[in-house]
Amino acid sequence: GAAAAAAAMLSLDFLDDVRRMNKRQLYYQVLNFGMIVSSALMIWKGLMVVTGSESPIVVVLSGSMEPAFHRGDLLFLTNRIEDPIRVGEIVVFRIEGREIPIVHRVLKIHEKQNGDIKFLTKGDNNAVDDRGLYKQGQHWLEKKDVVGRARGFVPYIGIVTILMNDYPKFKYAVLFLLGLFVLVHRE
Amino acid sequence: RKNVEDFTGPRERSDLGFVTFDITADILNGKNGLQTFWNKSTLKLFFIFDWNVKQLFLYLSAEYSTKNNALNQVVLWDKIMLRGDNPRLSLKDMKSKYFFFDDGNGLKGNRNITLTLSWNVVPNAGILPLVTGSGHVSVPFPDTYETTKSY
């Protein structure tokens, strides 16, 4: 009835607005959008420099560190060379040739006088250590395998990233809505 | 302490250590109590569980030096203590949870193995500190290997 008519009127106004936005305004909005993206990238690069890690924020993907961390939790990492690797620390590492980073705890270290270190890891929720996960013939991890050490965390937030990965339709929906919002929002 | 083939790692003979220990821990609800007391091999631990502490990851580690490696650290035992769990730990004659293999043969005759209790505070959200309890116990290993009977 009246509500449906009001809704129809509003959508017509909306279309008029879009038509009224001339080319110049459109370019302006696109530049605005570009600026936001660049700033975000700069902040990310800055974080990489400050923390010394190539991936200063990671999302926990598995349940191997429960009950401390669950799938979807966000971890903040640092990877400063001055910080020595010691048992009990939570490290994020990559196994040579594999892309997915693993978040586990250091169980054993053997460090030489000159600083060369080899260490073994284990997930809190796993019954055995990680030797079975390492590359064929690899018995230890080394500094070069480390992406960073977990220094802080926030629960749940990373779920969005996992959802976007597992459900591409969700990712497109989010991107579409974001794009729509930026283009239509006039300052 | 024996010299045994480390079947979980590289195929070489390494020293395997056996340690037994007692742990008595009182996790209290108080303010800023982070101390450990050692009485021979019994240790007392005081800690607070406040609103932002989800769990404590406790671990007993052995630290020592060998000819091969300037620094070795091996976790012998660990435990997850959730907020709400029974705050009293009374463990007697515990065997180590994980094999105490050395990288080589550095346990024989090693007089200075230091056992320390540490814990990782896992908050509901925020920083993840690693704390080492004050005080430690030194454990010397004998100069000879224990021999096992073969049948």
Coordinates of C-alpha atoms in Angstrom, one line a residue:
Chain A
G1 CA 0.0 0.0 0.0
A2 CA 1.5 3.3 1.1
A3 CA 4.8 1.7 2.3
A4 CA 5.3 0.1 -1.1
A5 CA 4.7 3.4 -2.8
A6 CA 7.1 5.2 -0.5
A7 CA 9.8 2.6 -1.2
A8 CA 9.3 3.0 -5.0
M9 CA 9.6 6.8 -4.7
L10 CA 12.9 6.5 -2.7
S11 CA 14.4 4.1 -5.3
L12 CA 13.5 6.5 -8.1
D13 CA 15.2 9.4 -6.2
F14 CA 18.3 7.2 -5.8
L15 CA 18.5 6.6 -9.6
D16 CA 18.2 10.3 -10.3
D17 CA 21.0 11.0 -7.9
V18 CA 23.2 8.5 -9.7
R19 CA 22.4 10.1 -13.0
R20 CA 23.2 13.5 -11.7
M21 CA 26.6 12.5 -10.7
N22 CA 28.6 13.7 -13.6
K23 CA 31.9 12.3 -14.9
R24 CA 34.0 14.6 -12.7
Q25 CA 32.4 13.5 -9.5
L26 CA 32.8 9.9 -10.6
Y27 CA 36.5 10.3 -11.2
Y28 CA 36.8 12.0 -7.8
Q29 CA 35.2 9.1 -6.1
V30 CA 37.4 6.7 -7.9
L31 CA 40.5 8.6 -6.8
N32 CA 39.1 8.7 -3.2
F33 CA 38.8 5.0 -3.4
G34 CA 42.3 4.6 -4.7
M35 CA 43.6 6.7 -1.9
I36 CA 42.0 4.6 0.7
V37 CA 43.4 1.5 -0.8
S38 CA 46.9 3.0 -1.0
S39 CA 46.8 4.1 2.6
A40 CA 45.7 0.7 3.7
L41 CA 48.6 -0.8 1.8
M42 CA 51.1 1.6 3.3
I43 CA 49.9 0.8 6.8
W44 CA 50.4 -2.9 6.1
K45 CA 53.9 -2.3 4.8
G46 CA 54.7 -0.2 7.8
L47 CA 53.5 -3.0 10.1
M48 CA 55.8 -5.4 8.2
V49 CA 58.8 -3.1 8.8
V50 CA 58.0 -2.4 12.5
T51 CA 57.4 -6.1 13.4
G52 CA 60.1 -7.5 11.1
S53 CA 57.7 -10.1 9.9
E54 CA 56.5 -10.6 6.3
S55 CA 53.1 -11.4 7.7
P56 CA 52.5 -9.4 10.9
I57 CA 48.9 -10.5 11.3
V58 CA 47.7 -14.1 10.6
V59 CA 44.5 -16.0 11.0
V60 CA 44.5 -19.3 12.9
L61 CA 43.3 -21.9 10.5
S62 CA 43.3 -25.1 12.6
G63 CA 42.3 -26.4 16.0
S64 CA 45.8 -27.7 16.9
M65 CA 46.3 -25.0 19.5
E66 CA 43.1 -25.2 21.3
P67 CA 41.9 -24.3 23.8
A68 CA 44.2 -21.3 23.5
F69 CA 43.4 -20.4 19.9
H70 CA 40.5 -21.4 17.7
R71 CA 40.0 -21.3 14.0
G72 CA 39.3 -17.7 13.1
D73 CA 41.4 -16.0 15.8
L74 CA 43.7 -13.3 14.8
L75 CA 47.4 -13.4 15.9
F76 CA 49.8 -10.4 16.0
L77 CA 53.4 -11.4 15.2
T78 CA 56.8 -10.0 15.5
N79 CA 59.9 -11.5 14.0
R80 CA 62.8 -9.4 15.4
I81 CA 66.2 -11.1 15.0
E82 CA 67.2 -9.8 18.4
D83 CA 64.5 -11.9 20.1
P84 CA 66.0 -15.3 20.6
I85 CA 63.8 -18.4 20.0
R86 CA 63.1 -20.1 23.4
V87 CA 60.9 -23.0 24.5
G88 CA 57.3 -22.1 25.3
E89 CA 57.1 -19.5 22.6
I90 CA 54.3 -19.6 20.1
V91 CA 55.8 -19.5 16.6
V92 CA 54.3 -19.2 13.2
F93 CA 56.3 -21.1 10.6
R94 CA 56.2 -22.4 7.1
I95 CA 57.5 -25.8 6.0
E96 CA 59.7 -25.5 2.9
G97 CA 57.7 -25.8 -0.2
R98 CA 54.3 -25.3 1.6
E99 CA 52.3 -22.1 1.6
I100 CA 50.2 -22.6 4.7
P101 CA 51.7 -21.2 7.9
I102 CA 51.4 -23.3 11.0
V103 CA 51.0 -21.9 14.5
H104 CA 52.5 -24.1 17.2
R105 CA 54.6 -24.0 20.3
V106 CA 58.4 -24.5 20.7
L107 CA 59.1 -27.7 22.5
K108 CA 62.9 -28.1 22.2
I109 CA 65.8 -25.9 21.1
H110 CA 69.5 -26.6 20.5
E111 CA 71.5 -23.5 19.9
K112 CA 75.2 -23.2 19.0
Q113 CA 77.6 -20.6 20.3
N114 CA 77.4 -18.7 17.1
G115 CA 73.6 -18.3 17.3
D116 CA 72.6 -21.1 14.9
I117 CA 69.5 -22.7 16.3
K118 CA 67.5 -25.7 15.5
F119 CA 64.2 -26.4 17.2
L120 CA 61.2 -28.7 17.4
T121 CA 57.5 -27.6 17.7
K122 CA 54.2 -29.1 18.8
G123 CA 50.6 -28.0 18.8
D124 CA 49.1 -27.8 22.3
N125 CA 46.1 -29.9 21.1
N126 CA 48.2 -32.5 19.3
A127 CA 49.4 -35.7 21.0
V128 CA 52.8 -35.8 19.2
D129 CA 55.3 -33.2 18.1
D130 CA 55.5 -31.8 14.6
R131 CA 58.3 -34.0 13.2
G132 CA 55.7 -35.8 11.1
L133 CA 54.6 -32.5 9.6
Y134 CA 58.1 -31.4 8.5
K135 CA 59.5 -32.1 5.1
Q136 CA 60.7 -35.6 4.3
G137 CA 64.1 -36.0 6.1
Q138 CA 63.7 -32.7 8.0
H139 CA 64.0 -33.2 11.7
W140 CA 64.3 -29.6 12.9
L141 CA 63.1 -26.1 12.1
E142 CA 65.4 -23.2 11.7
K143 CA 65.2 -19.4 12.0
K144 CA 64.6 -19.2 8.2
D145 CA 61.4 -21.2 8.6
V146 CA 59.9 -18.7 11.0
V147 CA 57.3 -16.1 9.9
G148 CA 57.0 -14.7 13.4
R149 CA 56.4 -15.1 17.1
A150 CA 52.8 -14.6 18.4
R151 CA 52.8 -11.6 20.8
G152 CA 49.1 -10.8 21.0
F153 CA 45.8 -12.0 19.8
V154 CA 42.2 -11.1 19.3
P155 CA 39.5 -13.9 19.0
Y156 CA 36.9 -14.5 16.3
I157 CA 37.7 -11.6 14.0
G158 CA 39.6 -13.6 11.4
I159 CA 36.5 -15.7 10.7
V160 CA 35.6 -13.2 8.0
T161 CA 38.8 -14.1 6.1
I162 CA 38.1 -17.8 6.4
L163 CA 34.5 -17.3 5.2
M164 CA 35.7 -15.3 2.2
N165 CA 38.1 -18.1 1.3
D166 CA 35.7 -21.0 1.8
Y167 CA 32.7 -19.3 0.2
P168 CA 33.7 -17.2 -2.9
K169 CA 30.1 -16.0 -3.3
F170 CA 30.4 -14.4 0.1
K171 CA 33.7 -12.7 -0.9
Y172 CA 32.1 -11.3 -4.1
A173 CA 29.1 -10.1 -2.1
V174 CA 31.4 -8.3 0.4
L175 CA 33.5 -6.7 -2.4
F176 CA 30.3 -5.7 -4.3
L177 CA 28.8 -4.0 -1.2
L178 CA 32.1 -2.2 -0.4
G179 CA 32.4 -0.9 -4.0
L180 CA 28.8 0.2 -4.0
F181 CA 29.2 2.0 -0.7
V182 CA 32.3 3.9 -1.8
L183 CA 30.8 4.9 -5.2
V184 CA 27.5 6.1 -3.8
H185 CA 28.7 7.8 -0.7
R186 CA 29.2 11.4 -1.4
E187 CA 31.4 13.6 0.9
Chain B
R1 CA 69.9 -42.0 32.0
K2 CA 70.7 -44.0 29.0
N3 CA 72.3 -43.8 25.7
V4 CA 69.6 -44.8 23.3
E5 CA 68.9 -44.4 19.6
D6 CA 66.6 -41.5 19.2
F7 CA 63.9 -43.2 17.1
T8 CA 62.0 -40.0 16.6
G9 CA 64.8 -38.0 15.1
P10 CA 68.0 -38.5 13.1
R11 CA 69.4 -41.9 13.2
E12 CA 72.2 -41.4 15.6
R13 CA 72.7 -42.4 19.2
S14 CA 71.8 -39.6 21.6
D15 CA 71.6 -39.4 25.3
L16 CA 68.1 -39.9 26.8
G17 CA 67.5 -38.5 30.2
F18 CA 65.0 -39.6 32.8
V19 CA 63.9 -37.1 35.4
T20 CA 61.2 -37.4 38.0
F21 CA 59.8 -34.5 39.9
D22 CA 57.2 -33.2 42.3
I23 CA 55.1 -30.2 41.6
T24 CA 52.9 -28.5 44.1
A25 CA 51.1 -25.4 42.8
D26 CA 48.6 -23.1 44.4
I27 CA 46.9 -20.8 41.9
L28 CA 45.3 -18.1 44.0
N29 CA 42.9 -15.4 43.3
G30 CA 44.9 -12.4 44.4
K31 CA 46.8 -9.5 43.1
N32 CA 50.1 -9.7 41.4
G33 CA 51.4 -13.0 42.8
L34 CA 53.9 -14.3 40.4
Q35 CA 56.4 -16.4 42.3
T36 CA 57.7 -19.9 42.5
F37 CA 59.3 -21.4 45.5
W38 CA 61.5 -24.4 45.3
N39 CA 61.9 -26.8 48.1
K40 CA 64.3 -29.4 46.9
S41 CA 62.3 -30.8 44.0
T42 CA 59.0 -29.5 45.1
L43 CA 57.9 -26.2 43.6
K44 CA 55.2 -23.9 44.7
L45 CA 53.6 -21.6 42.2
F46 CA 51.4 -18.6 42.9
F47 CA 49.5 -16.8 40.2
I48 CA 46.4 -14.8 39.6
F49 CA 43.5 -15.7 37.3
D50 CA 41.9 -12.3 36.5
W51 CA 39.0 -11.5 34.2
N52 CA 41.2 -11.4 31.1
V53 CA 43.1 -14.6 31.7
K54 CA 41.6 -17.4 29.7
Q55 CA 44.2 -20.1 30.5
L56 CA 47.7 -20.7 31.7
F57 CA 50.0 -22.9 29.7
L58 CA 52.5 -24.3 32.3
Y59 CA 55.6 -26.0 31.3
L60 CA 58.6 -27.4 33.0
S61 CA 61.8 -27.0 31.0
A62 CA 65.3 -28.3 31.4
E63 CA 68.1 -26.0 30.4
Y64 CA 71.7 -27.0 30.0
S65 CA 74.9 -26.6 28.0
T66 CA 76.8 -29.2 26.1
K67 CA 79.9 -29.5 24.0
N68 CA 77.8 -29.6 20.9
N69 CA 75.5 -26.8 21.7
A70 CA 75.9 -23.7 23.9
L71 CA 72.3 -23.7 24.9
N72 CA 69.7 -26.4 25.0
Q73 CA 66.2 -26.2 26.3
V74 CA 63.9 -29.2 26.5
V75 CA 60.3 -29.1 27.7
L76 CA 59.8 -32.1 30.0
W77 CA 56.2 -31.6 31.0
D78 CA 53.3 -29.2 30.3
K79 CA 49.8 -28.6 31.4
I80 CA 47.0 -26.4 30.3
M81 CA 45.1 -24.8 33.2
L82 CA 41.9 -23.1 32.4
R83 CA 40.3 -20.4 34.5
G84 CA 37.9 -22.2 36.7
D85 CA 40.0 -25.4 36.9
N86 CA 41.0 -26.7 40.2
P87 CA 43.8 -24.3 41.2
R88 CA 45.7 -26.8 43.2
L89 CA 48.3 -29.0 41.6
S90 CA 49.8 -31.7 43.6
L91 CA 51.9 -34.0 41.4
K92 CA 54.3 -36.4 42.9
D93 CA 56.9 -38.6 41.2
M94 CA 55.9 -37.4 37.8
K95 CA 57.8 -38.8 34.9
S96 CA 58.5 -36.4 32.1
K97 CA 55.8 -36.2 29.4
Y98 CA 58.2 -35.8 26.6
F99 CA 61.4 -37.7 25.8
F100 CA 64.4 -35.9 27.1
F101 CA 66.7 -36.5 24.2
D102 CA 69.9 -34.5 23.9
D103 CA 71.2 -33.5 20.5
G104 CA 74.2 -35.7 21.0
N105 CA 75.8 -37.2 24.1
G106 CA 75.8 -34.2 26.4
L107 CA 73.8 -35.5 29.3
K108 CA 76.4 -37.9 30.7
G109 CA 78.3 -36.3 33.5
N110 CA 76.5 -33.0 33.0
R111 CA 76.3 -31.5 36.5
N112 CA 74.2 -28.5 35.6
I113 CA 70.8 -29.2 34.3
T114 CA 68.5 -26.4 35.4
L115 CA 64.8 -27.1 35.7
T116 CA 62.5 -24.1 35.5
L117 CA 58.8 -23.7 35.6
S118 CA 57.4 -21.2 33.2
W119 CA 54.0 -20.3 31.9
N120 CA 52.3 -18.6 29.0
V121 CA 49.4 -16.4 29.9
V122 CA 46.6 -16.7 27.3
P123 CA 44.2 -13.7 27.7
N124 CA 40.7 -13.5 26.3
A125 CA 42.2 -10.9 24.1
G126 CA 45.4 -9.0 24.2
I127 CA 49.1 -9.6 24.8
L128 CA 50.6 -13.1 25.2
P129 CA 53.3 -12.9 27.9
L130 CA 55.7 -15.7 28.7
V131 CA 56.7 -15.6 32.4
T132 CA 59.5 -17.6 34.0
G133 CA 59.0 -18.5 37.7
S134 CA 61.8 -17.2 39.9
G135 CA 63.9 -19.9 41.4
H136 CA 65.0 -23.1 39.8
V137 CA 66.3 -26.6 40.6
S138 CA 69.6 -27.9 39.5
V139 CA 69.8 -31.6 38.6
P140 CA 73.1 -33.3 38.0
F141 CA 73.3 -36.3 35.7
P142 CA 75.5 -39.2 36.7
D143 CA 78.7 -40.1 34.9
T144 CA 77.6 -43.4 33.7
Y145 CA 74.9 -44.8 31.7
E146 CA 72.2 -47.0 33.2
T147 CA 72.2 -50.4 31.6
T148 CA 69.0 -52.2 30.8
K149 CA 68.8 -55.9 31.0
S150 CA 68.5 -57.7 27.7
Y151 CA 66.7 -60.9 27.4

